CSV table of C-alpha atoms in Angstrom, one decimal:
chain,number,residue,atom,x,y,z
A,1,MET,CA,11.5,-15.5,18.6
A,2,GLU,CA,9.4,-16.8,21.6
A,3,LYS,CA,9.3,-13.3,22.9
A,4,PHE,CA,7.1,-12.1,20.1
A,5,SER,CA,4.7,-14.8,20.4
A,6,GLN,CA,2.2,-12.5,21.3
A,7,PHE,CA,1.8,-11.1,18.3
A,8,ARG,CA,1.4,-13.9,16.2
A,9,ASP,CA,-2.3,-14.0,15.1
A,10,ARG,CA,-4.2,-16.5,17.5
A,11,GLY,CA,-6.4,-18.2,14.8
A,12,SER,CA,-3.9,-18.5,12.0
A,13,GLY,CA,-0.6,-18.5,13.9
A,14,ILE,CA,0.8,-16.0,11.6
A,15,SER,CA,3.1,-13.0,12.5
A,16,PRO,CA,2.4,-10.4,10.1
A,17,PHE,CA,4.7,-7.9,11.6
A,18,MET,CA,7.8,-9.9,11.5
A,19,PRO,CA,10.2,-9.2,8.9
A,20,SER,CA,10.6,-11.8,6.1
A,21,PRO,CA,14.4,-13.7,6.7
A,22,ALA,CA,16.6,-12.8,3.3
A,23,PRO,CA,17.3,-15.7,0.9
A,24,THR,CA,20.5,-17.5,1.5
A,25,PRO,CA,22.9,-15.5,-0.9
A,26,SER,CA,24.9,-17.6,-3.3
A,27,LEU,CA,28.8,-16.7,-3.3
A,28,LEU,CA,28.5,-14.9,-6.7
A,29,SER,CA,25.7,-12.4,-5.2
A,30,THR,CA,27.8,-12.1,-2.1
A,31,LEU,CA,30.9,-10.6,-4.5
A,32,SER,CA,28.7,-8.8,-7.0
A,33,GLY,CA,26.3,-6.9,-4.4
A,34,PRO,CA,28.4,-4.4,-3.5
A,35,LEU,CA,29.6,-3.4,-7.0
A,36,ILE,CA,25.9,-3.4,-8.2
A,37,PHE,CA,25.2,-1.0,-5.4
A,38,LEU,CA,28.0,1.2,-5.9
A,39,LEU,CA,27.4,1.4,-9.8
A,40,ARG,CA,23.7,1.9,-9.4
A,41,LEU,CA,23.7,4.4,-6.6
A,42,PRO,CA,25.0,7.6,-8.3
A,43,PHE,CA,22.4,7.2,-11.1
A,44,PHE,CA,19.5,6.3,-8.4
A,45,VAL,CA,20.3,9.6,-6.4
A,46,LEU,CA,20.4,11.7,-9.2
A,47,TYR,CA,17.2,10.1,-11.1
A,48,THR,CA,15.2,10.3,-7.8
A,49,ILE,CA,16.1,13.9,-6.9
A,50,SER,CA,15.6,15.2,-10.9
A,51,TYR,CA,12.2,13.4,-10.8
A,52,PHE,CA,10.8,14.6,-7.6
A,53,LEU,CA,11.9,18.4,-8.2
A,54,LEU,CA,10.5,18.0,-11.9
A,55,LEU,CA,7.4,16.4,-11.0
A,56,PRO,CA,5.0,19.3,-10.3
A,57,LEU,CA,5.9,20.2,-14.0
A,58,LEU,CA,5.4,17.0,-15.5
A,59,PRO,CA,2.4,15.9,-17.7
A,60,SER,CA,0.6,12.4,-16.6
A,61,PRO,CA,2.0,10.2,-19.3
A,62,LEU,CA,5.8,11.3,-18.9
A,63,ARG,CA,5.4,10.8,-15.1
A,64,LYS,CA,4.6,7.2,-15.6
A,65,LEU,CA,7.0,6.6,-18.2
A,66,LEU,CA,9.9,8.0,-16.0
A,67,LEU,CA,8.6,5.6,-13.0
A,68,TRP,CA,9.1,2.9,-15.4
A,69,GLY,CA,12.7,4.1,-15.7
A,70,PHE,CA,12.9,3.9,-12.0
A,71,PHE,CA,12.3,0.2,-12.1
A,72,ALA,CA,14.4,-0.6,-15.0
A,73,LEU,CA,17.2,1.3,-13.1
A,74,THR,CA,16.8,-1.0,-9.8
A,75,GLY,CA,16.1,-4.3,-11.9
A,76,THR,CA,12.4,-4.2,-10.8
A,77,TRP,CA,10.2,-6.2,-13.1
A,78,TRP,CA,6.3,-6.5,-13.5
A,79,SER,CA,6.6,-10.1,-13.9
A,80,ASP,CA,3.3,-11.8,-13.3
A,81,LEU,CA,-0.1,-9.9,-13.9
A,82,GLN,CA,-3.5,-11.5,-13.5
A,83,LEU,CA,-7.2,-10.6,-13.1
A,84,ASP,CA,-9.2,-12.7,-10.5
A,85,GLY,CA,-11.2,-15.2,-12.5
A,86,VAL,CA,-9.8,-14.5,-15.7
A,87,LYS,CA,-7.6,-17.1,-17.9
A,88,ARG,CA,-4.2,-16.5,-19.0
A,89,GLY,CA,-3.7,-14.8,-21.9
A,90,SER,CA,-7.0,-13.3,-22.4
A,91,LEU,CA,-6.5,-9.8,-20.4
A,92,SER,CA,-6.5,-8.0,-23.6
A,93,GLN,CA,-9.9,-9.2,-24.5
A,94,GLN,CA,-11.4,-7.9,-20.9
A,95,PRO,CA,-13.7,-4.8,-20.8
A,96,PRO,CA,-12.3,-1.9,-19.5
A,97,SER,CA,-14.7,-2.0,-16.6
A,98,ARG,CA,-12.6,-5.1,-15.4
A,99,ILE,CA,-9.3,-2.9,-14.4
A,100,PRO,CA,-9.0,0.1,-12.4
A,101,ARG,CA,-8.9,3.4,-14.1
A,102,GLY,CA,-9.7,7.0,-13.6
A,103,GLY,CA,-12.6,7.7,-11.1
A,104,THR,CA,-12.2,4.5,-9.4
A,105,VAL,CA,-10.7,3.4,-6.1
A,106,ILE,CA,-7.8,0.6,-5.5
A,107,ALA,CA,-7.5,-0.8,-2.4
A,108,ALA,CA,-4.2,-2.5,-2.2
A,109,ASN,CA,-2.6,-4.4,0.3
A,110,PHE,CA,0.5,-2.3,2.1
A,111,THR,CA,3.7,-4.1,2.2
A,112,SER,CA,6.8,-2.0,0.8
A,113,PRO,CA,7.8,1.2,-1.0
A,114,LEU,CA,7.7,-0.2,-4.0
A,115,ASP,CA,3.7,-0.7,-3.7
A,116,ALA,CA,3.3,3.1,-4.2
A,117,VAL,CA,5.7,3.3,-7.3
A,118,TYR,CA,4.0,0.8,-9.0
A,119,LEU,CA,0.4,2.1,-8.8
A,120,ALA,CA,1.8,5.6,-9.7
A,121,ALA,CA,3.4,4.0,-12.8
A,122,VAL,CA,0.5,2.5,-14.1
A,123,TRP,CA,-2.5,4.8,-12.9
A,124,ASP,CA,-0.9,7.8,-11.8
A,125,CYS,CA,-3.0,7.5,-8.7
A,126,VAL,CA,-4.1,9.9,-5.8
A,127,PHE,CA,-2.5,8.5,-2.5
A,128,VAL,CA,-4.1,8.8,0.7
A,129,GLN,CA,-3.6,7.6,4.2
A,130,SER,CA,-6.2,5.8,6.2
A,131,PHE,CA,-6.5,5.8,10.0
A,132,PRO,CA,-7.9,2.8,12.2
A,133,GLY,CA,-11.4,3.4,13.1
A,134,SER,CA,-11.9,6.8,10.8
A,135,ARG,CA,-13.3,7.4,7.6
A,136,GLN,CA,-11.4,10.3,6.9
A,137,VAL,CA,-8.1,9.9,5.0
A,138,ARG,CA,-5.1,12.3,4.4
A,139,ARG,CA,-4.1,13.3,1.0
A,140,LEU,CA,-0.5,12.0,0.3
A,141,SER,CA,2.0,13.2,-2.4
A,142,LEU,CA,3.8,10.3,-4.2
A,143,TRP,CA,6.9,10.7,-2.0
A,144,GLN,CA,5.1,10.7,1.3
A,145,ALA,CA,3.1,7.7,0.3
A,146,ILE,CA,6.6,6.0,-0.4
A,147,SER,CA,8.0,7.1,2.4
A,148,LEU,CA,5.0,6.0,4.6
A,149,ALA,CA,5.9,2.5,4.2
A,150,LEU,CA,9.0,3.2,6.0
A,151,SER,CA,8.2,5.7,8.4
A,152,PRO,CA,6.7,5.3,12.0
A,153,ARG,CA,4.0,8.0,11.0
A,154,GLN,CA,2.2,5.0,9.6
A,155,LEU,CA,1.5,4.2,13.4
A,156,ALA,CA,0.1,7.9,14.3
A,157,GLY,CA,-3.7,8.4,14.3
A,158,PRO,CA,-5.3,11.2,12.2
A,159,PRO,CA,-3.7,14.7,13.2
A,160,ALA,CA,-5.2,16.1,16.5
A,161,GLY,CA,-7.2,19.2,16.2
A,162,ASP,CA,-6.5,19.8,12.2
A,163,ASN,CA,-9.4,18.5,10.5
A,164,GLU,CA,-8.6,21.0,7.5
A,165,LYS,CA,-5.4,18.2,6.4
A,166,LEU,CA,-8.4,15.4,6.5
A,167,THR,CA,-11.2,14.7,3.7
A,168,THR,CA,-12.7,11.7,2.6
A,169,ILE,CA,-12.3,9.1,-0.4
A,170,ALA,CA,-15.7,10.6,-1.9
A,171,GLN,CA,-14.5,14.4,-2.0
A,172,LEU,CA,-11.4,13.5,-3.7
A,173,LEU,CA,-13.1,11.6,-6.3
A,174,LYS,CA,-15.0,14.7,-6.9
A,175,GLU,CA,-11.6,16.6,-7.0
A,176,TYR,CA,-9.7,14.3,-9.4
A,177,PRO,CA,-12.7,12.6,-11.3
A,178,THR,CA,-9.9,11.2,-14.1
A,179,ARG,CA,-7.7,9.7,-11.7
A,180,ALA,CA,-7.8,6.6,-9.6
A,181,ILE,CA,-7.5,6.9,-5.8
A,182,ALA,CA,-5.2,4.5,-3.9
A,183,VAL,CA,-6.0,3.5,-0.4
A,184,PHE,CA,-3.9,1.2,1.5
A,185,PRO,CA,-6.9,0.3,4.1
A,186,GLU,CA,-4.7,-1.8,6.4
A,187,CYS,CA,-3.2,1.5,7.4
A,188,ALA,CA,0.3,-0.2,8.3
A,189,THR,CA,2.7,-2.6,6.5
A,190,THR,CA,3.1,-5.9,6.8
A,191,ASN,CA,4.9,-8.9,5.3
A,192,GLY,CA,2.5,-9.9,3.1
A,193,LYS,CA,1.5,-13.1,5.3
A,194,GLY,CA,-1.5,-11.4,6.7
A,195,ILE,CA,-4.2,-8.7,6.1
A,196,LEU,CA,-5.1,-6.7,9.1
A,197,PRO,CA,-8.6,-5.3,10.0
A,198,LEU,CA,-9.3,-2.3,7.2
A,199,SER,CA,-10.2,1.3,8.0
A,200,PRO,CA,-13.5,2.3,7.5
A,201,SER,CA,-12.5,5.0,4.9
A,202,LEU,CA,-13.6,2.9,2.2
A,203,LEU,CA,-17.5,3.4,3.5
A,204,THR,CA,-17.5,6.8,2.2
A,205,VAL,CA,-17.0,5.6,-1.5
A,206,PRO,CA,-19.9,6.6,-3.4
A,207,ASN,CA,-22.3,3.6,-4.6
A,208,SER,CA,-21.4,4.6,-8.4
A,209,THR,CA,-17.6,3.8,-7.7
A,210,GLN,CA,-16.0,0.4,-8.2
A,211,ILE,CA,-13.4,-0.4,-5.6
A,212,PHE,CA,-10.6,-2.9,-7.0
A,213,PRO,CA,-8.8,-5.0,-4.3
A,214,LEU,CA,-5.6,-5.1,-5.7
A,215,SER,CA,-2.7,-7.3,-4.3
A,216,LEU,CA,1.1,-7.0,-4.6
A,217,ARG,CA,3.8,-9.4,-4.0
A,218,TYR,CA,7.4,-9.4,-4.6
A,219,THR,CA,10.4,-11.6,-4.9
A,220,PRO,CA,12.5,-11.6,-2.8
A,221,VAL,CA,10.1,-11.8,0.1
A,222,ASP,CA,12.3,-9.3,2.3
A,223,ASP,CA,11.5,-6.3,0.0
A,224,THR,CA,8.5,-5.9,2.3
A,225,THR,CA,9.2,-3.5,5.2
A,226,PRO,CA,6.9,-4.5,8.1
A,227,VAL,CA,9.0,-2.5,10.7
A,228,PRO,CA,9.2,1.1,10.4
A,229,GLY,CA,12.1,3.0,11.5
A,230,GLY,CA,15.0,6.0,11.0
A,231,ALA,CA,17.8,6.0,9.1
A,232,LYS,CA,19.2,2.4,9.5
A,233,VAL,CA,15.3,1.3,7.9
A,234,TRP,CA,15.9,3.4,5.0
A,235,LEU,CA,19.5,2.3,4.2
A,236,SER,CA,18.8,-1.1,4.8
A,237,PHE,CA,15.7,-0.9,2.2
A,238,LEU,CA,18.1,0.8,-0.3
A,239,TRP,CA,20.8,-1.7,0.1
A,240,LYS,CA,18.5,-4.5,-0.9
A,241,LEU,CA,17.0,-2.4,-3.7
A,242,LEU,CA,19.9,-1.6,-5.4
A,243,ALA,CA,22.3,-4.5,-4.5
A,244,ARG,CA,20.3,-7.4,-5.9
A,245,PRO,CA,20.2,-8.0,-9.8
A,246,THR,CA,16.3,-8.1,-9.9
A,247,HIS,CA,13.2,-7.7,-8.1
A,248,CYS,CA,9.7,-9.2,-9.2
A,249,ILE,CA,6.3,-8.0,-8.6
A,250,ARG,CA,3.5,-10.2,-8.8
A,251,ILE,CA,-0.1,-8.3,-9.0
A,252,ARG,CA,-3.4,-9.9,-9.0
A,253,ILE,CA,-6.6,-7.6,-9.5
A,254,GLY,CA,-9.9,-8.8,-7.9
A,255,GLU,CA,-13.3,-7.7,-9.5
A,256,GLY,CA,-14.8,-4.0,-8.8
A,257,LEU,CA,-17.0,-4.2,-5.7
A,258,VAL,CA,-19.4,-1.6,-5.3
A,259,ASN,CA,-20.5,0.2,-1.8
A,260,THR,CA,-24.1,-0.9,-1.7
A,261,VAL,CA,-24.5,0.6,1.8
A,262,GLY,CA,-25.5,4.1,0.5
A,263,ALA,CA,-28.0,2.5,-1.7
A,264,SER,CA,-29.6,0.6,0.3
A,265,ASN,CA,-30.1,3.7,2.9
A,266,GLY,CA,-31.5,5.7,-0.1
A,267,VAL,CA,-28.5,8.0,0.5
A,268,SER,CA,-25.6,8.7,-1.6
A,269,HIS,CA,-22.3,8.5,0.6
A,270,GLY,CA,-20.7,10.8,-1.9
A,271,GLU,CA,-22.8,13.3,-1.3
A,272,SER,CA,-23.3,13.3,2.5
A,273,SER,CA,-19.9,11.8,3.5
A,274,ALA,CA,-17.6,14.8,4.3
A,275,VAL,CA,-20.3,16.3,6.5
A,276,ASP,CA,-21.5,13.1,8.3
A,277,VAL,CA,-18.0,11.8,8.9
A,278,ARG,CA,-17.0,15.0,10.8
A,279,GLY,CA,-20.4,14.9,12.9
A,280,ARG,CA,-19.8,10.8,13.7
A,281,GLN,CA,-16.5,11.4,14.8
A,282,GLU,CA,-17.4,14.4,17.1
A,283,ARG,CA,-20.2,12.4,18.6
A,284,GLY,CA,-17.8,9.4,19.1
A,285,ASP,CA,-20.0,7.5,17.0
A,286,GLY,CA,-17.8,5.6,15.1
A,287,GLU,CA,-19.6,2.2,14.9
A,288,LEU,CA,-20.2,0.1,11.9
A,289,THR,CA,-23.5,-1.5,10.8
A,290,ALA,CA,-23.7,-5.1,9.7
A,291,GLU,CA,-23.7,-4.0,6.1
A,292,GLU,CA,-20.9,-1.7,6.2
A,293,GLN,CA,-19.0,-4.3,8.1
A,294,ARG,CA,-19.7,-7.0,5.3
A,295,LEU,CA,-18.4,-4.5,2.7
A,296,LEU,CA,-15.1,-4.3,4.6
A,297,ASP,CA,-15.1,-8.2,5.0
A,298,LYS,CA,-15.6,-8.8,1.6
A,299,VAL,CA,-12.6,-6.5,0.5
A,300,ALA,CA,-10.4,-8.0,3.2
A,301,GLU,CA,-11.2,-11.6,2.0
A,302,THR,CA,-10.3,-10.8,-1.7
A,303,LEU,CA,-7.1,-9.2,-0.8
A,304,ALA,CA,-6.2,-12.2,1.5
A,305,ARG,CA,-7.1,-14.6,-1.4
A,306,LEU,CA,-5.3,-12.5,-4.2
A,307,GLY,CA,-2.4,-12.7,-1.9
A,308,ARG,CA,-2.6,-16.4,-0.6
A,309,ALA,CA,-2.7,-14.3,2.9
A,310,LYS,CA,-4.7,-14.6,5.8
A,311,ARG,CA,-6.7,-12.3,7.5
A,312,VAL,CA,-5.7,-11.8,10.9
A,313,GLY,CA,-7.1,-10.1,14.2
A,314,LEU,CA,-4.1,-7.9,14.7
A,315,THR,CA,-4.3,-4.2,14.9
A,316,VAL,CA,-2.2,-1.3,14.3
A,317,GLU,CA,-2.0,-1.1,17.9
A,318,ASP,CA,-0.4,-4.6,18.2
A,319,LYS,CA,1.9,-3.3,15.7
A,320,LYS,CA,2.7,-0.2,17.6
A,321,ASN,CA,3.7,-2.6,20.6
A,322,PHE,CA,5.3,-5.0,18.4
A,323,VAL,CA,7.7,-2.2,17.2
A,324,LYS,CA,8.5,-1.1,20.5
A,325,ALA,CA,9.7,-4.9,21.6
A,326,TRP,CA,11.4,-5.0,18.8
A,327,GLU,CA,13.5,-1.6,19.1
A,328,LYS,CA,14.2,-3.0,22.3
A,329,ARG,CA,15.5,-6.3,21.3
A,330,ARG,CA,18.0,-4.7,18.4
A,331,ARG,CA,19.3,-2.3,21.2
C-alpha cells in the first residue's frame, strides 16, 4: 500500500479513505454466509421496494417503526448508546434538551449507508448534503441520503448554475420546525478513523438552535464505505449486509452546541443566511472568521473524541485523487 502513502494524514499517519479489512471469517461463517444471504435477499428486496413506494403515504411514527423492521431483517442492532458525560444507566434521567429532537441539528460523521437509516429510524430526520467551502446545502430524500454513501456524487460540488436546488440549514429549520435536520458536514465518507475538515454549512444554523455532534461506529468495521463506486461497490455492501448474522452500531451523542457567531455580531444567521450566502458565493467571499472556525473546530473535535478518531487535514479533493488511484489499482 506504499502507493497510497500520500493519502495518509501527515500529523497522525491515518489513512481515512482506505477500506477497512474484513474480519477473518470462521469456517462456520464461510459456510453459512451464502445461505443467510439467499434467505434474506428476497425479503430484503421486497421490504425495501415496498417501503420506498409507500413512504410518501406513511405517517412519521409508522415510517420509523418500519425502519426498525429493516434493521431486524438485516441483523443490525443498536447495541451501545451513550450521551457524552453521562454515566451508563442514567439516560432516562436526562432532560429532553440533552438529546436531539425536532427543531435541532444533528452533525454526524459519515461512514456508511446505515448512518442515514439509523438517523431516520430514531428521529425521522430531514437530510441534507453539504459541500466543501459552501454554506448552502442540497435537500435529500432518505433514499438519496442512503445512496450518497455509496455514490461518487458525494465527491461533486454544488450543482453549477442551479441555485434553486440549494438552500441553507436555517431555511430548512423554518420549513420543518418539528423535525431534526441531519447533516454530514465532512461531505464525503471515511472509514471512521479520521474526521475530515467540516463544511461551513453549519454556520447558517440560528443561534437559538442546538447542534448535536453524533458519532456512529460499526462492528464489523468494514461496514463502512469509504470508497464510492458503481454496481460492484453496491453489491459488495449488500453482500456484507445480508450474509453476516449480525451488525452492531455504537452511538455517541455530544452535548448540544450553539452557533454564537450571529449572536455576537448582533445578527441572526437564521434570518439573513439565505440572502447572505448567495451574495457571498457570487462575490467569491467564502473566508471564515476566527469565531466561525472555532465553531467548526469544536464540532470536529467532539466528533473525533466521541468516535475515538483523529482530525485529519485531508480534504474531499484528496479523496477524489485517492479514488482515482484506487480504481486504477483495481483494474
